[in-house]
mmCIF file of C-alpha atoms in Angstrom:
data_model
loop_
_atom_site.group_PDB
_atom_site.id
_atom_site.type_symbol
_atom_site.label_atom_id
_atom_site.label_comp_id
_atom_site.label_asym_id
_atom_site.label_seq_id
_atom_site.Cartn_x
_atom_site.Cartn_y
_atom_site.Cartn_z
ATOM 1 C CA MET A 1 -23.789 -13.963 13.071
ATOM 2 C CA ALA A 2 -27.473 -13.680 14.005
ATOM 3 C CA ASP A 3 -29.750 -12.285 11.325
ATOM 4 C CA SER A 4 -30.873 -8.682 11.670
ATOM 5 C CA PRO A 5 -34.629 -7.910 11.648
ATOM 6 C CA VAL A 6 -33.816 -5.221 9.043
ATOM 7 C CA ASP A 7 -32.473 -6.385 5.667
ATOM 8 C CA GLY A 8 -28.890 -5.315 4.929
ATOM 9 C CA PHE A 9 -28.324 -3.978 8.454
ATOM 10 C CA PRO A 10 -25.539 -3.607 9.269
ATOM 11 C CA TYR A 11 -23.678 -3.648 5.965
ATOM 12 C CA ILE A 12 -20.767 -6.106 6.257
ATOM 13 C CA VAL A 13 -17.330 -5.542 4.730
ATOM 14 C CA ALA A 14 -15.135 -8.643 5.019
ATOM 15 C CA GLY A 15 -11.395 -8.040 4.688
ATOM 16 C CA ASP A 16 -8.007 -9.463 5.566
ATOM 17 C CA GLY A 17 -5.598 -6.532 5.370
ATOM 18 C CA ASP A 18 -4.915 -3.092 6.759
ATOM 19 C CA LEU A 19 -8.143 -1.274 7.661
ATOM 20 C CA ALA A 20 -6.503 2.152 7.490
ATOM 21 C CA ALA A 21 -5.448 1.538 3.881
ATOM 22 C CA TYR A 22 -8.924 0.255 3.025
ATOM 23 C CA LEU A 23 -10.678 3.298 4.480
ATOM 24 C CA ALA A 24 -8.292 5.698 2.795
ATOM 25 C CA SER A 25 -8.881 4.172 -0.643
ATOM 26 C CA HIS A 26 -12.570 3.230 -0.325
ATOM 27 C CA LYS A 27 -14.080 6.133 1.618
ATOM 28 C CA PRO A 28 -16.681 7.117 -1.042
ATOM 29 C CA VAL A 29 -17.881 3.496 -1.160
ATOM 30 C CA VAL A 30 -18.021 3.304 2.636
ATOM 31 C CA GLU A 31 -20.017 6.546 2.785
ATOM 32 C CA THR A 32 -22.525 5.146 0.301
ATOM 33 C CA GLN A 33 -22.844 1.943 2.322
ATOM 34 C CA LEU A 34 -23.272 3.915 5.554
ATOM 35 C CA ALA A 35 -25.965 6.167 4.050
ATOM 36 C CA ALA A 36 -27.920 3.136 2.843
ATOM 37 C CA SER A 37 -27.607 0.949 5.946
ATOM 38 C CA GLY A 38 -26.854 3.239 8.881
ATOM 39 C CA ALA A 39 -24.055 0.998 10.167
ATOM 40 C CA VAL A 40 -21.085 -0.754 8.552
ATOM 41 C CA LEU A 41 -19.220 -3.707 10.124
ATOM 42 C CA PHE A 42 -15.585 -4.212 9.131
ATOM 43 C CA ARG A 43 -14.613 -7.778 10.049
ATOM 44 C CA GLY A 44 -11.445 -9.748 9.363
ATOM 45 C CA PHE A 45 -9.135 -6.761 8.961
ATOM 46 C CA ASP A 46 -5.817 -6.576 10.808
ATOM 47 C CA VAL A 47 -6.753 -4.423 13.821
ATOM 48 C CA PRO A 48 -5.027 -6.091 16.797
ATOM 49 C CA THR A 49 -4.581 -3.046 19.068
ATOM 50 C CA VAL A 50 -5.746 0.492 19.743
ATOM 51 C CA SER A 51 -2.862 1.808 17.616
ATOM 52 C CA GLU A 52 -4.256 0.226 14.447
ATOM 53 C CA PHE A 53 -7.762 1.424 15.336
ATOM 54 C CA ASP A 54 -6.479 4.974 15.827
ATOM 55 C CA ALA A 55 -4.681 4.783 12.478
ATOM 56 C CA ALA A 56 -7.877 3.638 10.758
ATOM 57 C CA ILE A 57 -9.797 6.618 12.166
ATOM 58 C CA GLU A 58 -7.047 8.962 11.031
ATOM 59 C CA ALA A 59 -7.206 7.432 7.535
ATOM 60 C CA TYR A 60 -10.971 8.012 7.443
ATOM 61 C CA ASP A 61 -10.018 11.695 7.566
ATOM 62 C CA GLU A 62 -12.933 13.452 9.239
ATOM 63 C CA PRO A 63 -12.843 15.950 12.142
ATOM 64 C CA ASN A 64 -12.487 14.421 15.592
ATOM 65 C CA PHE A 65 -15.175 15.095 18.222
ATOM 66 C CA PRO A 66 -13.131 15.088 21.472
ATOM 67 C CA TYR A 67 -14.941 13.362 24.319
ATOM 68 C CA LYS A 68 -13.602 15.853 26.851
ATOM 69 C CA GLU A 69 -15.481 18.623 25.030
ATOM 70 C CA SER A 70 -18.797 16.737 25.049
ATOM 71 C CA LEU A 71 -21.640 17.030 27.559
ATOM 72 C CA SER A 72 -22.120 13.268 27.847
ATOM 73 C CA ASN A 73 -22.990 11.873 31.282
ATOM 74 C CA ALA A 74 -20.970 8.641 30.970
ATOM 75 C CA VAL A 75 -17.603 8.127 32.645
ATOM 76 C CA ARG A 76 -15.001 7.299 29.971
ATOM 77 C CA VAL A 77 -11.202 7.209 29.747
ATOM 78 C CA ASN A 78 -9.222 8.574 26.784
ATOM 79 C CA LEU A 79 -6.517 6.258 25.415
ATOM 80 C CA THR A 80 -5.461 8.492 22.508
ATOM 81 C CA GLU A 81 -6.634 11.902 21.345
ATOM 82 C CA ARG A 82 -9.325 10.157 19.254
ATOM 83 C CA VAL A 83 -10.013 6.910 21.125
ATOM 84 C CA PHE A 84 -11.643 6.305 24.524
ATOM 85 C CA THR A 85 -13.354 3.540 26.483
ATOM 86 C CA ALA A 86 -16.983 3.132 25.488
ATOM 87 C CA ASN A 87 -18.336 3.193 29.057
ATOM 88 C CA GLU A 88 -16.830 2.548 32.488
ATOM 89 C CA ALA A 89 -20.118 1.329 34.030
ATOM 90 C CA PRO A 90 -19.924 -2.125 35.714
ATOM 91 C CA PRO A 91 -20.393 -5.265 33.550
ATOM 92 C CA THR A 92 -23.824 -5.908 35.107
ATOM 93 C CA THR A 93 -25.142 -2.514 33.961
ATOM 94 C CA SER A 94 -27.206 -2.331 30.771
ATOM 95 C CA ILE A 95 -26.631 0.708 28.557
ATOM 96 C CA HIS A 96 -29.955 1.105 26.774
ATOM 97 C CA LEU A 97 -30.567 2.272 23.223
ATOM 98 C CA HIS A 98 -29.727 5.897 22.546
ATOM 99 C CA HIS A 99 -28.317 8.304 20.004
ATOM 100 C CA GLU A 100 -24.938 9.482 21.235
ATOM 101 C CA MET A 101 -25.323 12.712 23.229
ATOM 102 C CA ALA A 102 -28.823 13.434 21.880
ATOM 103 C CA GLN A 103 -29.701 14.629 25.401
ATOM 104 C CA THR A 104 -27.400 17.613 24.855
ATOM 105 C CA PRO A 105 -27.210 20.466 22.326
ATOM 106 C CA ILE A 106 -23.821 19.123 21.101
ATOM 107 C CA TYR A 107 -23.523 15.687 19.471
ATOM 108 C CA PRO A 108 -21.386 13.810 16.928
ATOM 109 C CA SER A 109 -22.564 12.769 13.464
ATOM 110 C CA LYS A 110 -20.858 9.355 13.420
ATOM 111 C CA LEU A 111 -19.221 6.882 15.780
ATOM 112 C CA PHE A 112 -16.560 4.222 15.396
ATOM 113 C CA PHE A 113 -16.581 1.227 17.745
ATOM 114 C CA TYR A 114 -13.694 -1.243 18.021
ATOM 115 C CA CYS A 115 -13.441 -4.543 19.882
ATOM 116 C CA GLU A 116 -9.959 -5.152 21.253
ATOM 117 C CA ILE A 117 -11.061 -7.929 23.644
ATOM 118 C CA ALA A 118 -14.336 -9.824 23.164
ATOM 119 C CA PRO A 119 -16.234 -10.770 26.344
ATOM 120 C CA ASP A 120 -16.524 -14.363 27.547
ATOM 121 C CA ALA A 121 -20.318 -14.095 27.438
ATOM 122 C CA GLY A 122 -22.866 -11.372 26.667
ATOM 123 C CA GLY A 123 -21.715 -7.837 25.981
ATOM 124 C CA ALA A 124 -23.471 -7.409 22.641
ATOM 125 C CA THR A 125 -23.972 -3.916 21.259
ATOM 126 C CA PRO A 126 -27.622 -3.573 20.197
ATOM 127 C CA LEU A 127 -28.145 -1.413 17.111
ATOM 128 C CA CYS A 128 -31.541 -0.052 16.026
ATOM 129 C CA ARG A 129 -32.604 1.901 12.929
ATOM 130 C CA SER A 130 -34.522 4.785 14.476
ATOM 131 C CA ASP A 131 -35.786 6.010 11.107
ATOM 132 C CA ILE A 132 -37.647 2.709 10.689
ATOM 133 C CA LEU A 133 -38.726 2.834 14.331
ATOM 134 C CA LEU A 134 -40.228 6.312 13.811
ATOM 135 C CA THR A 135 -42.132 5.143 10.732
ATOM 136 C CA GLU A 136 -43.653 2.260 12.687
ATOM 137 C CA LEU A 137 -44.333 4.425 15.749
ATOM 138 C CA ALA A 138 -46.174 6.970 13.586
ATOM 139 C CA LYS A 139 -48.477 4.194 12.373
ATOM 140 C CA ALA A 140 -49.235 3.060 15.931
ATOM 141 C CA GLU A 141 -49.173 6.406 17.799
ATOM 142 C CA PRO A 142 -49.589 9.278 15.313
ATOM 143 C CA GLY A 143 -50.652 11.791 17.964
ATOM 144 C CA LEU A 144 -47.626 11.016 20.109
ATOM 145 C CA VAL A 145 -45.214 11.374 17.190
ATOM 146 C CA ASN A 146 -46.834 14.695 16.295
ATOM 147 C CA ALA A 147 -46.325 15.880 19.888
ATOM 148 C CA PHE A 148 -42.665 14.844 19.770
ATOM 149 C CA GLU A 149 -42.190 16.736 16.504
ATOM 150 C CA MET A 150 -44.057 19.862 17.551
ATOM 151 C CA LEU A 151 -42.983 20.182 21.196
ATOM 152 C CA GLY A 152 -39.531 18.611 21.352
ATOM 153 C CA VAL A 153 -38.144 17.382 24.654
ATOM 154 C CA LYS A 154 -36.208 18.584 27.709
ATOM 155 C CA TYR A 155 -33.891 16.452 29.835
ATOM 156 C CA THR A 156 -32.911 16.876 33.483
ATOM 157 C CA ASN A 157 -29.798 15.177 34.850
ATOM 158 C CA VAL A 158 -28.180 15.318 38.263
ATOM 159 C CA MET A 159 -24.374 15.314 37.962
ATOM 160 C CA PRO A 160 -22.241 14.452 41.007
ATOM 161 C CA GLY A 161 -19.354 16.588 42.185
ATOM 162 C CA ALA A 162 -16.882 13.744 41.475
ATOM 163 C CA ASP A 163 -17.005 10.960 38.875
ATOM 164 C CA ASP A 164 -19.131 7.960 39.876
ATOM 165 C CA ALA A 165 -17.987 5.048 37.685
ATOM 166 C CA GLY A 166 -20.642 2.802 39.220
ATOM 167 C CA SER A 167 -23.381 4.624 37.288
ATOM 168 C CA GLY A 168 -23.980 4.940 33.565
ATOM 169 C CA GLN A 169 -24.867 8.578 34.403
ATOM 170 C CA GLY A 170 -21.942 9.140 36.723
ATOM 171 C CA ARG A 171 -19.754 11.749 35.016
ATOM 172 C CA SER A 172 -19.200 14.701 37.324
ATOM 173 C CA TRP A 173 -20.237 18.251 36.484
ATOM 174 C CA ARG A 174 -16.573 19.227 36.665
ATOM 175 C CA SER A 175 -15.642 16.697 33.986
ATOM 176 C CA THR A 176 -18.800 17.223 31.923
ATOM 177 C CA LEU A 177 -18.454 20.991 31.767
ATOM 178 C CA GLY A 178 -14.639 21.098 31.790
ATOM 179 C CA VAL A 179 -14.448 23.464 34.766
ATOM 180 C CA GLU A 180 -13.543 23.343 38.463
ATOM 181 C CA GLU A 181 -15.552 26.250 39.853
ATOM 182 C CA ARG A 182 -19.318 26.624 40.177
ATOM 183 C CA SER A 183 -19.264 30.103 38.663
ATOM 184 C CA LEU A 184 -17.611 28.763 35.499
ATOM 185 C CA ALA A 185 -20.069 25.869 35.367
ATOM 186 C CA GLU A 186 -22.948 28.329 35.506
ATOM 187 C CA GLU A 187 -21.339 30.457 32.819
ATOM 188 C CA ARG A 188 -21.163 27.511 30.424
ATOM 189 C CA LEU A 189 -24.687 26.310 31.221
ATOM 190 C CA ARG A 190 -26.045 29.804 30.661
ATOM 191 C CA ALA A 191 -24.354 30.008 27.245
ATOM 192 C CA LEU A 192 -25.925 26.657 26.262
ATOM 193 C CA GLY A 193 -29.430 27.649 27.379
ATOM 194 C CA TYR A 194 -29.668 25.352 30.416
ATOM 195 C CA SER A 195 -31.400 26.029 33.713
ATOM 196 C CA TRP A 196 -29.937 24.594 36.934
ATOM 197 C CA THR A 197 -29.901 24.289 40.713
ATOM 198 C CA TRP A 198 -27.198 23.147 43.133
ATOM 199 C CA ASP A 199 -27.813 20.408 45.685
ATOM 200 C CA ALA A 200 -26.276 20.288 49.148
ATOM 201 C CA ASP A 201 -23.937 17.397 48.270
ATOM 202 C CA ASP A 202 -22.216 19.451 45.514
ATOM 203 C CA SER A 203 -24.230 17.783 42.768
ATOM 204 C CA LEU A 204 -25.674 19.869 39.933
ATOM 205 C CA ARG A 205 -29.243 19.452 38.672
ATOM 206 C CA ALA A 206 -29.305 20.769 35.084
ATOM 207 C CA THR A 207 -32.176 20.975 32.600
ATOM 208 C CA THR A 208 -31.572 21.380 28.875
ATOM 209 C CA PRO A 209 -33.232 23.873 26.594
ATOM 210 C CA VAL A 210 -35.866 22.364 24.285
ATOM 211 C CA LEU A 211 -34.148 19.776 22.075
ATOM 212 C CA PRO A 212 -35.492 17.847 19.077
ATOM 213 C CA ALA A 213 -37.121 14.463 19.619
ATOM 214 C CA VAL A 214 -37.383 13.880 15.845
ATOM 215 C CA ARG A 215 -34.648 14.696 13.338
ATOM 216 C CA THR A 216 -35.136 15.304 9.610
ATOM 217 C CA LEU A 217 -32.732 13.263 7.488
ATOM 218 C CA GLY A 218 -31.920 13.447 3.782
ATOM 219 C CA GLY A 219 -34.430 12.237 1.241
ATOM 220 C CA GLY A 220 -37.459 13.203 3.294
ATOM 221 C CA ARG A 221 -36.763 10.625 6.008
ATOM 222 C CA LYS A 222 -36.954 11.339 9.721
ATOM 223 C CA SER A 223 -35.542 9.556 12.755
ATOM 224 C CA PHE A 224 -36.509 9.172 16.402
ATOM 225 C CA PHE A 225 -33.443 11.160 17.427
ATOM 226 C CA ASN A 226 -33.456 11.488 21.203
ATOM 227 C CA GLN A 227 -32.440 9.813 24.467
ATOM 228 C CA LEU A 228 -35.919 8.822 25.611
ATOM 229 C CA ILE A 229 -35.613 5.027 25.503
ATOM 230 C CA ALA A 230 -32.369 5.117 27.495
ATOM 231 C CA ALA A 231 -33.858 7.612 29.943
ATOM 232 C CA PHE A 232 -36.923 5.499 30.714
ATOM 233 C CA ARG A 233 -35.031 2.216 30.836
ATOM 234 C CA GLY A 234 -31.777 3.166 32.452
ATOM 235 C CA TRP A 235 -31.492 6.682 33.859
ATOM 236 C CA SER A 236 -31.806 5.468 37.423
ATOM 237 C CA ASP A 237 -29.186 5.844 40.128
ATOM 238 C CA SER A 238 -28.940 7.414 43.577
ATOM 239 C CA ARG A 239 -29.400 10.861 41.997
ATOM 240 C CA ASN A 240 -31.641 10.361 38.955
ATOM 241 C CA ASP A 241 -35.257 9.201 38.609
ATOM 242 C CA PRO A 242 -36.373 8.420 35.026
ATOM 243 C CA SER A 243 -39.941 9.557 35.732
ATOM 244 C CA LYS A 244 -38.616 13.054 36.491
ATOM 245 C CA SER A 245 -35.812 13.205 33.929
ATOM 246 C CA VAL A 246 -37.700 14.032 30.731
ATOM 247 C CA THR A 247 -40.649 16.181 29.655
ATOM 248 C CA PHE A 248 -42.043 17.531 26.434
ATOM 249 C CA GLY A 249 -40.633 20.906 25.506
ATOM 250 C CA ASP A 250 -43.575 22.692 27.144
ATOM 251 C CA GLY A 251 -42.942 20.944 30.465
ATOM 252 C CA THR A 252 -45.715 18.345 30.097
ATOM 253 C CA PRO A 253 -44.545 15.005 31.546
ATOM 254 C CA ILE A 254 -43.633 12.150 29.217
ATOM 255 C CA THR A 255 -44.834 8.982 30.905
ATOM 256 C CA GLY A 256 -43.788 5.359 30.790
ATOM 257 C CA ILE A 257 -47.084 4.597 29.085
ATOM 258 C CA ASP A 258 -46.196 7.140 26.372
ATOM 259 C CA MET A 259 -42.961 5.251 25.771
ATOM 260 C CA ASP A 260 -44.261 1.664 25.872
ATOM 261 C CA THR A 261 -44.828 1.301 22.119
ATOM 262 C CA ALA A 262 -41.525 2.935 21.179
ATOM 263 C CA ILE A 263 -39.651 0.627 23.550
ATOM 264 C CA GLU A 264 -41.468 -2.437 22.209
ATOM 265 C CA LEU A 265 -40.676 -1.442 18.625
ATOM 266 C CA SER A 266 -37.015 -0.770 19.446
ATOM 267 C CA ASP A 267 -36.674 -4.280 20.865
ATOM 268 C CA ALA A 268 -38.272 -5.798 17.774
ATOM 269 C CA LEU A 269 -36.063 -3.813 15.389
ATOM 270 C CA SER A 270 -32.764 -4.243 17.237
ATOM 271 C CA TYR A 271 -29.802 -6.238 15.981
ATOM 272 C CA ASP A 272 -27.459 -7.437 18.746
ATOM 273 C CA HIS A 273 -23.907 -7.241 17.445
ATOM 274 C CA GLN A 274 -21.872 -10.043 19.016
ATOM 275 C CA TRP A 275 -18.295 -8.823 19.092
ATOM 276 C CA GLN A 276 -15.256 -10.603 17.730
ATOM 277 C CA ALA A 277 -11.781 -9.258 18.500
ATOM 278 C CA GLY A 278 -10.742 -6.884 15.721
ATOM 279 C CA ASP A 279 -14.279 -5.910 14.714
ATOM 280 C CA VAL A 280 -14.800 -2.258 13.817
ATOM 281 C CA VAL A 281 -18.309 -0.807 13.393
ATOM 282 C CA LEU A 282 -19.059 2.615 11.894
ATOM 283 C CA VAL A 283 -22.431 4.053 12.944
ATOM 284 C CA ASP A 284 -24.446 6.985 11.586
ATOM 285 C CA ASN A 285 -25.469 8.657 14.850
ATOM 286 C CA PHE A 286 -28.451 10.418 13.275
ATOM 287 C CA THR A 287 -29.989 7.184 11.967
ATOM 288 C CA VAL A 288 -28.959 4.402 14.370
ATOM 289 C CA MET A 289 -29.235 4.002 18.140
ATOM 290 C CA HIS A 290 -26.818 1.825 20.082
ATOM 291 C CA GLY A 291 -26.405 0.375 23.575
ATOM 292 C CA ARG A 292 -24.572 -2.305 25.583
ATOM 293 C CA LYS A 293 -25.757 -5.601 27.060
ATOM 294 C CA PRO A 294 -24.358 -6.909 30.376
ATOM 295 C CA PHE A 295 -21.381 -9.233 30.051
ATOM 296 C CA GLU A 296 -19.055 -11.689 31.777
ATOM 297 C CA GLY A 297 -15.272 -11.703 31.631
ATOM 298 C CA LYS A 298 -13.102 -8.922 30.279
ATOM 299 C CA ARG A 299 -14.656 -6.842 27.516
ATOM 300 C CA LYS A 300 -12.717 -4.032 25.859
ATOM 301 C CA VAL A 301 -14.764 -2.102 23.308
ATOM 302 C CA LEU A 302 -13.418 1.329 22.438
ATOM 303 C CA ALA A 303 -15.018 4.269 20.675
ATOM 304 C CA SER A 304 -14.243 7.372 18.667
ATOM 305 C CA LEU A 305 -16.514 10.233 17.636
ATOM 306 C CA ILE A 306 -16.709 12.267 14.439
ATOM 307 C CA GLN A 307 -18.080 15.806 14.327
#
């Protein structure tokens, strides 16, 4: 396993038995490890299929965050009530660093990832401590960090009328909002504080209310909790243009130049987790960003969200 640029990240728990039993009996220890590191890797446990992964999540005993109720833009497929595919985008597509669903008003606190089938090549999941990133960014760009804290951020996304699995942003507005009719879509957007317009091809252009770009954590720490790196690096398809997707909360554009230092720091601080079959990784969504590198062969990494 390649060394991480951050000491003790992720925290590694080596085992050889039933992961569900371990989580049920060691949850306080796991929570302490997660709070200290931001991510915990469970390797060597007996987790051969999705059934054992689902059982481990159940044993962890925290409320499920159903994907169907989220506002995420990624196309995913549920395998159980708690478990779904991590992303249906093609193997050549990079999923850039982000906090899960930070571009929406509704997001999970933690994530489980599970590798059922490791890829032949590539396919690492980059992990980055965004609390450390924010500390370093504040040293390099204090004015920019102050603007992020004071103004927040707004995101605009164009959702197609039907799922587009060829895009990392391809989930339809029908699936995203859990409705079939435009009037019901508008009703839900209105309740969440969004603004919107309809395009001629049945796509929906929706803009969030002002959302935080910086999150306060326990112990006086803060994290770079947003979707900005992913937006500037990867929110590009036939409908979406990264340069028009995000602004400060007051509508002032956030430029690529604004994001250069943050992107450079995220690369320097990232640990690329190379998957082995049976690996399970628990991630604190408020502290750690994640992504996906392109891969060759069959790769089956599944996910589950915790409220």
